[in-house]
Amino acid sequence: MLPPPESVRVSTARVACDGASDIPGGAALGHPRVWIEIDEKGYADCGYCDRRFILIGGPADKGTGTGH
């Protein structure tokens, strides 16, 4: 399995991903907005762009990635 292209540390267990929130020009360059729920693993991956969301302080949090 390939590693996800990007990891984002988040402070809530429910996050939205549109694939373009960090891209100038916005959602026209991304994918449909989806809501992702982080479970007991401490992380969840977006089914569209493979961005990995890691819950700060959760079991998968190693203190890496960018804050969001």
PDB file of N, CA, C and O in Angstrom:
ATOM      1  N   MET A   1       0.842  -1.175   0.000  1.00  0.00           N
ATOM      2  CA  MET A   1       0.000   0.000   0.000  1.00  0.00           C
ATOM      3  C   MET A   1       0.888   1.240   0.000  1.00  0.00           C
ATOM      4  O   MET A   1       1.846   1.328   0.749  1.00  0.00           O
ATOM      5  N   LEU A   2       0.541   2.191  -0.831  1.00  0.00           N
ATOM      6  CA  LEU A   2       1.280   3.444  -0.905  1.00  0.00           C
ATOM      7  C   LEU A   2       0.867   4.365   0.230  1.00  0.00           C
ATOM      8  O   LEU A   2      -0.292   4.368   0.640  1.00  0.00           O
ATOM      9  N   PRO A   3       1.789   5.169   0.733  1.00  0.00           N
ATOM     10  CA  PRO A   3       1.419   6.135   1.778  1.00  0.00           C
ATOM     11  C   PRO A   3       0.526   7.225   1.192  1.00  0.00           C
ATOM     12  O   PRO A   3       0.577   7.490  -0.012  1.00  0.00           O
ATOM     13  N   PRO A   4      -0.318   7.839   2.013  1.00  0.00           N
ATOM     14  CA  PRO A   4      -1.177   8.901   1.495  1.00  0.00           C
ATOM     15  C   PRO A   4      -0.337  10.081   1.036  1.00  0.00           C
ATOM     16  O   PRO A   4       0.765  10.306   1.560  1.00  0.00           O
ATOM     17  N   PRO A   5      -0.801  10.845   0.044  1.00  0.00           N
ATOM     18  CA  PRO A   5      -0.003  11.946  -0.484  1.00  0.00           C
ATOM     19  C   PRO A   5       0.168  13.102   0.496  1.00  0.00           C
ATOM     20  O   PRO A   5       1.110  13.854   0.411  1.00  0.00           O
ATOM     21  N   GLU A   6      -0.742  13.243   1.439  1.00  0.00           N
ATOM     22  CA  GLU A   6      -0.668  14.346   2.386  1.00  0.00           C
ATOM     23  C   GLU A   6      -1.341  13.939   3.689  1.00  0.00           C
ATOM     24  O   GLU A   6      -2.354  13.261   3.686  1.00  0.00           O
ATOM     25  N   SER A   7      -0.765  14.363   4.815  1.00  0.00           N
ATOM     26  CA  SER A   7      -1.380  14.147   6.123  1.00  0.00           C
ATOM     27  C   SER A   7      -1.695  15.498   6.740  1.00  0.00           C
ATOM     28  O   SER A   7      -0.878  16.416   6.681  1.00  0.00           O
ATOM     29  N   VAL A   8      -2.892  15.604   7.319  1.00  0.00           N
ATOM     30  CA  VAL A   8      -3.331  16.839   7.947  1.00  0.00           C
ATOM     31  C   VAL A   8      -3.755  16.511   9.372  1.00  0.00           C
ATOM     32  O   VAL A   8      -4.605  15.642   9.579  1.00  0.00           O
ATOM     33  N   ARG A   9      -3.155  17.182  10.352  1.00  0.00           N
ATOM     34  CA  ARG A   9      -3.550  17.000  11.752  1.00  0.00           C
ATOM     35  C   ARG A   9      -4.744  17.904  12.021  1.00  0.00           C
ATOM     36  O   ARG A   9      -4.720  19.084  11.677  1.00  0.00           O
ATOM     37  N   VAL A  10      -5.784  17.364  12.632  1.00  0.00           N
ATOM     38  CA  VAL A  10      -7.005  18.115  12.907  1.00  0.00           C
ATOM     39  C   VAL A  10      -7.394  17.960  14.372  1.00  0.00           C
ATOM     40  O   VAL A  10      -6.997  17.008  15.033  1.00  0.00           O
ATOM     41  N   SER A  11      -8.198  18.910  14.859  1.00  0.00           N
ATOM     42  CA  SER A  11      -8.572  18.901  16.273  1.00  0.00           C
ATOM     43  C   SER A  11      -9.966  18.337  16.521  1.00  0.00           C
ATOM     44  O   SER A  11     -10.362  18.195  17.672  1.00  0.00           O
ATOM     45  N   THR A  12     -10.708  18.010  15.465  1.00  0.00           N
ATOM     46  CA  THR A  12     -12.043  17.435  15.631  1.00  0.00           C
ATOM     47  C   THR A  12     -12.125  16.100  14.901  1.00  0.00           C
ATOM     48  O   THR A  12     -11.429  15.882  13.914  1.00  0.00           O
ATOM     49  N   ALA A  13     -12.997  15.224  15.380  1.00  0.00           N
ATOM     50  CA  ALA A  13     -13.128  13.888  14.797  1.00  0.00           C
ATOM     51  C   ALA A  13     -13.962  13.893  13.521  1.00  0.00           C
ATOM     52  O   ALA A  13     -14.003  12.904  12.805  1.00  0.00           O
ATOM     53  N   ARG A  14     -14.619  14.992  13.206  1.00  0.00           N
ATOM     54  CA  ARG A  14     -15.409  15.088  11.977  1.00  0.00           C
ATOM     55  C   ARG A  14     -14.844  16.234  11.155  1.00  0.00           C
ATOM     56  O   ARG A  14     -14.802  17.380  11.603  1.00  0.00           O
ATOM     57  N   VAL A  15     -14.401  15.914   9.941  1.00  0.00           N
ATOM     58  CA  VAL A  15     -13.785  16.916   9.075  1.00  0.00           C
ATOM     59  C   VAL A  15     -14.401  16.862   7.685  1.00  0.00           C
ATOM     60  O   VAL A  15     -14.951  15.841   7.280  1.00  0.00           O
ATOM     61  N   ALA A  16     -14.299  17.969   6.969  1.00  0.00           N
ATOM     62  CA  ALA A  16     -14.760  18.039   5.588  1.00  0.00           C
ATOM     63  C   ALA A  16     -13.551  18.114   4.675  1.00  0.00           C
ATOM     64  O   ALA A  16     -12.548  18.740   5.005  1.00  0.00           O
ATOM     65  N   CYS A  17     -13.632  17.464   3.529  1.00  0.00           N
ATOM     66  CA  CYS A  17     -12.563  17.522   2.538  1.00  0.00           C
ATOM     67  C   CYS A  17     -13.185  17.795   1.177  1.00  0.00           C
ATOM     68  O   CYS A  17     -14.158  17.143   0.789  1.00  0.00           O
ATOM     69  N   ASP A  18     -12.625  18.783   0.478  1.00  0.00           N
ATOM     70  CA  ASP A  18     -13.046  19.036  -0.901  1.00  0.00           C
ATOM     71  C   ASP A  18     -11.865  18.948  -1.862  1.00  0.00           C
ATOM     72  O   ASP A  18     -11.987  19.252  -3.036  1.00  0.00           O
ATOM     73  N   GLY A  19     -10.716  18.563  -1.341  1.00  0.00           N
ATOM     74  CA  GLY A  19      -9.545  18.376  -2.162  1.00  0.00           C
ATOM     75  C   GLY A  19      -8.885  19.654  -2.622  1.00  0.00           C
ATOM     76  O   GLY A  19      -7.863  19.608  -3.289  1.00  0.00           O
ATOM     77  N   ALA A  20      -9.452  20.803  -2.280  1.00  0.00           N
ATOM     78  CA  ALA A  20      -8.909  22.058  -2.795  1.00  0.00           C
ATOM     79  C   ALA A  20      -8.874  23.163  -1.761  1.00  0.00           C
ATOM     80  O   ALA A  20      -8.648  24.301  -2.114  1.00  0.00           O
ATOM     81  N   SER A  21      -9.093  22.867  -0.493  1.00  0.00           N
ATOM     82  CA  SER A  21      -9.167  23.922   0.506  1.00  0.00           C
ATOM     83  C   SER A  21      -7.864  24.696   0.634  1.00  0.00           C
ATOM     84  O   SER A  21      -7.872  25.848   1.044  1.00  0.00           O
ATOM     85  N   ASP A  22      -6.739  24.110   0.262  1.00  0.00           N
ATOM     86  CA  ASP A  22      -5.447  24.784   0.335  1.00  0.00           C
ATOM     87  C   ASP A  22      -4.964  25.284  -1.023  1.00  0.00           C
ATOM     88  O   ASP A  22      -3.852  25.780  -1.136  1.00  0.00           O
ATOM     89  N   ILE A  23      -5.805  25.149  -2.063  1.00  0.00           N
ATOM     90  CA  ILE A  23      -5.413  25.544  -3.417  1.00  0.00           C
ATOM     91  C   ILE A  23      -6.063  26.881  -3.770  1.00  0.00           C
ATOM     92  O   ILE A  23      -7.284  27.007  -3.685  1.00  0.00           O
ATOM     93  N   PRO A  24      -5.279  27.878  -4.172  1.00  0.00           N
ATOM     94  CA  PRO A  24      -5.898  29.126  -4.641  1.00  0.00           C
ATOM     95  C   PRO A  24      -6.807  28.826  -5.827  1.00  0.00           C
ATOM     96  O   PRO A  24      -6.424  28.120  -6.742  1.00  0.00           O
ATOM     97  N   GLY A  25      -8.017  29.322  -5.805  1.00  0.00           N
ATOM     98  CA  GLY A  25      -8.986  29.033  -6.862  1.00  0.00           C
ATOM     99  C   GLY A  25     -10.120  28.171  -6.352  1.00  0.00           C
ATOM    100  O   GLY A  25     -11.180  28.122  -6.951  1.00  0.00           O
ATOM    101  N   GLY A  26      -9.896  27.462  -5.257  1.00  0.00           N
ATOM    102  CA  GLY A  26     -10.957  26.776  -4.555  1.00  0.00           C
ATOM    103  C   GLY A  26     -11.442  25.474  -5.125  1.00  0.00           C
ATOM    104  O   GLY A  26     -10.738  24.781  -5.839  1.00  0.00           O
ATOM    105  N   ALA A  27     -12.696  25.162  -4.791  1.00  0.00           N
ATOM    106  CA  ALA A  27     -13.279  23.842  -5.037  1.00  0.00           C
ATOM    107  C   ALA A  27     -13.385  23.470  -6.506  1.00  0.00           C
ATOM    108  O   ALA A  27     -13.533  22.304  -6.825  1.00  0.00           O
ATOM    109  N   ALA A  28     -13.304  24.431  -7.415  1.00  0.00           N
ATOM    110  CA  ALA A  28     -13.362  24.091  -8.841  1.00  0.00           C
ATOM    111  C   ALA A  28     -12.200  23.185  -9.235  1.00  0.00           C
ATOM    112  O   ALA A  28     -12.282  22.459 -10.225  1.00  0.00           O
ATOM    113  N   LEU A  29     -11.138  23.201  -8.468  1.00  0.00           N
ATOM    114  CA  LEU A  29      -9.971  22.380  -8.764  1.00  0.00           C
ATOM    115  C   LEU A  29      -9.924  21.106  -7.938  1.00  0.00           C
ATOM    116  O   LEU A  29      -9.010  20.306  -8.100  1.00  0.00           O
ATOM    117  N   GLY A  30     -10.897  20.905  -7.064  1.00  0.00           N
ATOM    118  CA  GLY A  30     -10.874  19.763  -6.157  1.00  0.00           C
ATOM    119  C   GLY A  30     -11.870  18.688  -6.532  1.00  0.00           C
ATOM    120  O   GLY A  30     -12.026  18.333  -7.691  1.00  0.00           O
ATOM    121  N   HIS A  31     -12.578  18.185  -5.520  1.00  0.00           N
ATOM    122  CA  HIS A  31     -13.587  17.143  -5.695  1.00  0.00           C
ATOM    123  C   HIS A  31     -14.811  17.524  -4.871  1.00  0.00           C
ATOM    124  O   HIS A  31     -14.768  18.482  -4.103  1.00  0.00           O
ATOM    125  N   PRO A  32     -15.927  16.796  -5.010  1.00  0.00           N
ATOM    126  CA  PRO A  32     -17.101  17.116  -4.184  1.00  0.00           C
ATOM    127  C   PRO A  32     -16.757  17.064  -2.701  1.00  0.00           C
ATOM    128  O   PRO A  32     -15.963  16.217  -2.271  1.00  0.00           O
ATOM    129  N   ARG A  33     -17.323  17.977  -1.924  1.00  0.00           N
ATOM    130  CA  ARG A  33     -17.071  18.003  -0.474  1.00  0.00           C
ATOM    131  C   ARG A  33     -17.665  16.756   0.171  1.00  0.00           C
ATOM    132  O   ARG A  33     -18.815  16.400  -0.072  1.00  0.00           O
ATOM    133  N   VAL A  34     -16.850  16.091   0.959  1.00  0.00           N
ATOM    134  CA  VAL A  34     -17.289  14.922   1.715  1.00  0.00           C
ATOM    135  C   VAL A  34     -16.954  15.145   3.186  1.00  0.00           C
ATOM    136  O   VAL A  34     -15.991  15.830   3.527  1.00  0.00           O
ATOM    137  N   TRP A  35     -17.788  14.578   4.046  1.00  0.00           N
ATOM    138  CA  TRP A  35     -17.545  14.625   5.496  1.00  0.00           C
ATOM    139  C   TRP A  35     -16.936  13.300   5.899  1.00  0.00           C
ATOM    140  O   TRP A  35     -17.405  12.230   5.498  1.00  0.00           O
ATOM    141  N   ILE A  36     -15.881  13.374   6.690  1.00  0.00           N
ATOM    142  CA  ILE A  36     -15.125  12.189   7.094  1.00  0.00           C
ATOM    143  C   ILE A  36     -15.124  12.118   8.610  1.00  0.00           C
ATOM    144  O   ILE A  36     -14.865  13.112   9.289  1.00  0.00           O
ATOM    145  N   GLU A  37     -15.415  10.941   9.146  1.00  0.00           N
ATOM    146  CA  GLU A  37     -15.446  10.711  10.593  1.00  0.00           C
ATOM    147  C   GLU A  37     -14.224   9.895  10.986  1.00  0.00           C
ATOM    148  O   GLU A  37     -13.995   8.805  10.474  1.00  0.00           O
ATOM    149  N   ILE A  38     -13.427  10.432  11.899  1.00  0.00           N
ATOM    150  CA  ILE A  38     -12.245   9.726  12.393  1.00  0.00           C
ATOM    151  C   ILE A  38     -12.686   8.791  13.517  1.00  0.00           C
ATOM    152  O   ILE A  38     -13.349   9.214  14.457  1.00  0.00           O
ATOM    153  N   ASP A  39     -12.302   7.511  13.414  1.00  0.00           N
ATOM    154  CA  ASP A  39     -12.739   6.524  14.405  1.00  0.00           C
ATOM    155  C   ASP A  39     -11.635   6.236  15.420  1.00  0.00           C
ATOM    156  O   ASP A  39     -10.699   7.014  15.577  1.00  0.00           O
ATOM    157  N   GLU A  40     -11.710   5.095  16.084  1.00  0.00           N
ATOM    158  CA  GLU A  40     -10.783   4.756  17.164  1.00  0.00           C
ATOM    159  C   GLU A  40      -9.340   4.568  16.701  1.00  0.00           C
ATOM    160  O   GLU A  40      -8.427   4.562  17.517  1.00  0.00           O
ATOM    161  N   LYS A  41      -9.112   4.419  15.393  1.00  0.00           N
ATOM    162  CA  LYS A  41      -7.741   4.325  14.877  1.00  0.00           C
ATOM    163  C   LYS A  41      -7.020   5.665  15.001  1.00  0.00           C
ATOM    164  O   LYS A  41      -5.797   5.711  14.996  1.00  0.00           O
ATOM    165  N   GLY A  42      -7.780   6.746  15.060  1.00  0.00           N
ATOM    166  CA  GLY A  42      -7.188   8.072  15.180  1.00  0.00           C
ATOM    167  C   GLY A  42      -6.917   8.752  13.859  1.00  0.00           C
ATOM    168  O   GLY A  42      -6.369   9.847  13.827  1.00  0.00           O
ATOM    169  N   TYR A  43      -7.306   8.119  12.755  1.00  0.00           N
ATOM    170  CA  TYR A  43      -7.136   8.743  11.441  1.00  0.00           C
ATOM    171  C   TYR A  43      -8.203   8.241  10.481  1.00  0.00           C
ATOM    172  O   TYR A  43      -8.848   7.212  10.726  1.00  0.00           O
ATOM    173  N   ALA A  44      -8.376   8.981   9.384  1.00  0.00           N
ATOM    174  CA  ALA A  44      -9.276   8.567   8.309  1.00  0.00           C
ATOM    175  C   ALA A  44      -8.751   9.155   7.011  1.00  0.00           C
ATOM    176  O   ALA A  44      -8.150  10.234   7.008  1.00  0.00           O
ATOM    177  N   ASP A  45      -8.960   8.438   5.905  1.00  0.00           N
ATOM    178  CA  ASP A  45      -8.490   8.885   4.595  1.00  0.00           C
ATOM    179  C   ASP A  45      -9.667   9.309   3.734  1.00  0.00           C
ATOM    180  O   ASP A  45     -10.730   8.687   3.765  1.00  0.00           O
ATOM    181  N   CYS A  46      -9.452  10.359   2.939  1.00  0.00           N
ATOM    182  CA  CYS A  46     -10.467  10.795   1.986  1.00  0.00           C
ATOM    183  C   CYS A  46     -10.510   9.797   0.837  1.00  0.00           C
ATOM    184  O   CYS A  46      -9.468   9.431   0.285  1.00  0.00           O
ATOM    185  N   GLY A  47     -11.694   9.380   0.463  1.00  0.00           N
ATOM    186  CA  GLY A  47     -11.862   8.424  -0.627  1.00  0.00           C
ATOM    187  C   GLY A  47     -11.583   9.002  -2.001  1.00  0.00           C
ATOM    188  O   GLY A  47     -11.366   8.267  -2.955  1.00  0.00           O
ATOM    189  N   TYR A  48     -11.597  10.325  -2.119  1.00  0.00           N
ATOM    190  CA  TYR A  48     -11.319  10.969  -3.400  1.00  0.00           C
ATOM    191  C   TYR A  48      -9.838  11.259  -3.601  1.00  0.00           C
ATOM    192  O   TYR A  48      -9.251  10.876  -4.597  1.00  0.00           O
ATOM    193  N   CYS A  49      -9.235  11.972  -2.660  1.00  0.00           N
ATOM    194  CA  CYS A  49      -7.865  12.463  -2.870  1.00  0.00           C
ATOM    195  C   CYS A  49      -6.836  11.764  -1.996  1.00  0.00           C
ATOM    196  O   CYS A  49      -5.655  12.081  -2.075  1.00  0.00           O
ATOM    197  N   ASP A  50      -7.255  10.830  -1.164  1.00  0.00           N
ATOM    198  CA  ASP A  50      -6.369  10.057  -0.284  1.00  0.00           C
ATOM    199  C   ASP A  50      -5.699  10.890   0.802  1.00  0.00           C
ATOM    200  O   ASP A  50      -4.792  10.409   1.465  1.00  0.00           O
ATOM    201  N   ARG A  51      -6.124  12.142   0.988  1.00  0.00           N
ATOM    202  CA  ARG A  51      -5.570  12.950   2.078  1.00  0.00           C
ATOM    203  C   ARG A  51      -5.913  12.246   3.388  1.00  0.00           C
ATOM    204  O   ARG A  51      -7.028  11.786   3.592  1.00  0.00           O
ATOM    205  N   ARG A  52      -4.933  12.139   4.269  1.00  0.00           N
ATOM    206  CA  ARG A  52      -5.138  11.477   5.562  1.00  0.00           C
ATOM    207  C   ARG A  52      -5.325  12.536   6.644  1.00  0.00           C
ATOM    208  O   ARG A  52      -4.508  13.440   6.787  1.00  0.00           O
ATOM    209  N   PHE A  53      -6.403  12.399   7.400  1.00  0.00           N
ATOM    210  CA  PHE A  53      -6.701  13.297   8.506  1.00  0.00           C
ATOM    211  C   PHE A  53      -6.381  12.563   9.801  1.00  0.00           C
ATOM    212  O   PHE A  53      -6.902  11.480  10.053  1.00  0.00           O
ATOM    213  N   ILE A  54      -5.509  13.155  10.607  1.00  0.00           N
ATOM    214  CA  ILE A  54      -5.047  12.548  11.846  1.00  0.00           C
ATOM    215  C   ILE A  54      -5.536  13.394  13.012  1.00  0.00           C
ATOM    216  O   ILE A  54      -5.283  14.601  13.053  1.00  0.00           O
ATOM    217  N   LEU A  55      -6.233  12.756  13.948  1.00  0.00           N
ATOM    218  CA  LEU A  55      -6.766  13.459  15.113  1.00  0.00           C
ATOM    219  C   LEU A  55      -5.631  13.784  16.079  1.00  0.00           C
ATOM    220  O   LEU A  55      -4.895  12.900  16.520  1.00  0.00           O
ATOM    221  N   ILE A  56      -5.472  15.071  16.398  1.00  0.00           N
ATOM    222  CA  ILE A  56      -4.431  15.514  17.322  1.00  0.00           C
ATOM    223  C   ILE A  56      -4.658  14.856  18.681  1.00  0.00           C
ATOM    224  O   ILE A  56      -5.755  14.893  19.229  1.00  0.00           O
ATOM    225  N   GLY A  57      -3.631  14.220  19.200  1.00  0.00           N
ATOM    226  CA  GLY A  57      -3.715  13.536  20.483  1.00  0.00           C
ATOM    227  C   GLY A  57      -4.266  12.131  20.394  1.00  0.00           C
ATOM    228  O   GLY A  57      -4.314  11.414  21.390  1.00  0.00           O
ATOM    229  N   GLY A  58      -4.676  11.700  19.201  1.00  0.00           N
ATOM    230  CA  GLY A  58      -5.217  10.358  19.013  1.00  0.00           C
ATOM    231  C   GLY A  58      -4.112   9.338  18.848  1.00  0.00           C
ATOM    232  O   GLY A  58      -2.920   9.670  18.814  1.00  0.00           O
ATOM    233  N   PRO A  59      -4.484   8.055  18.719  1.00  0.00           N
ATOM    234  CA  PRO A  59      -3.492   6.992  18.644  1.00  0.00           C
ATOM    235  C   PRO A  59      -2.565   7.071  17.427  1.00  0.00           C
ATOM    236  O   PRO A  59      -1.446   6.557  17.471  1.00  0.00           O
ATOM    237  N   ALA A  60      -2.984   7.727  16.367  1.00  0.00           N
ATOM    238  CA  ALA A  60      -2.147   7.817  15.150  1.00  0.00           C
ATOM    239  C   ALA A  60      -1.327   9.104  15.104  1.00  0.00           C
ATOM    240  O   ALA A  60      -0.514   9.266  14.200  1.00  0.00           O
ATOM    241  N   ASP A  61      -1.496   9.981  16.066  1.00  0.00           N
ATOM    242  CA  ASP A  61      -0.812  11.275  16.059  1.00  0.00           C
ATOM    243  C   ASP A  61       0.646  11.122  16.479  1.00  0.00           C
ATOM    244  O   ASP A  61       0.948  10.776  17.609  1.00  0.00           O
ATOM    245  N   LYS A  62       1.526  11.374  15.534  1.00  0.00           N
ATOM    246  CA  LYS A  62       2.961  11.317  15.797  1.00  0.00           C
ATOM    247  C   LYS A  62       3.569  12.717  15.796  1.00  0.00           C
ATOM    248  O   LYS A  62       4.782  12.860  15.795  1.00  0.00           O
ATOM    249  N   GLY A  63       2.708  13.756  15.719  1.00  0.00           N
ATOM    250  CA  GLY A  63       3.198  15.127  15.723  1.00  0.00           C
ATOM    251  C   GLY A  63       3.755  15.584  14.400  1.00  0.00           C
ATOM    252  O   GLY A  63       4.521  16.529  14.342  1.00  0.00           O
ATOM    253  N   THR A  64       3.357  14.928  13.287  1.00  0.00           N
ATOM    254  CA  THR A  64       3.846  15.321  11.970  1.00  0.00           C
ATOM    255  C   THR A  64       2.702  15.855  11.132  1.00  0.00           C
ATOM    256  O   THR A  64       1.549  15.776  11.503  1.00  0.00           O
ATOM    257  N   GLY A  65       3.015  16.379   9.983  1.00  0.00           N
ATOM    258  CA  GLY A  65       2.000  16.917   9.087  1.00  0.00           C
ATOM    259  C   GLY A  65       1.766  18.378   9.346  1.00  0.00           C
ATOM    260  O   GLY A  65       2.479  19.028  10.092  1.00  0.00           O
ATOM    261  N   THR A  66       0.726  18.911   8.718  1.00  0.00           N
ATOM    262  CA  THR A  66       0.419  20.325   8.872  1.00  0.00           C
ATOM    263  C   THR A  66      -0.834  20.479   9.699  1.00  0.00           C
ATOM    264  O   THR A  66      -1.762  19.680   9.591  1.00  0.00           O
ATOM    265  N   GLY A  67      -0.873  21.481  10.514  1.00  0.00           N
ATOM    266  CA  GLY A  67      -2.081  21.751  11.289  1.00  0.00           C
ATOM    267  C   GLY A  67      -3.175  22.286  10.405  1.00  0.00           C
ATOM    268  O   GLY A  67      -2.932  22.890   9.383  1.00  0.00           O
ATOM    269  N   HIS A  68      -4.416  22.064  10.767  1.00  0.00           N
ATOM    270  CA  HIS A  68      -5.533  22.510   9.949  1.00  0.00           C
ATOM    271  C   HIS A  68      -6.611  23.030  10.830  1.00  0.00           C
ATOM    272  O   HIS A  68      -6.967  22.506  11.799  1.00  0.00           O
TER     273      HIS A  68
END
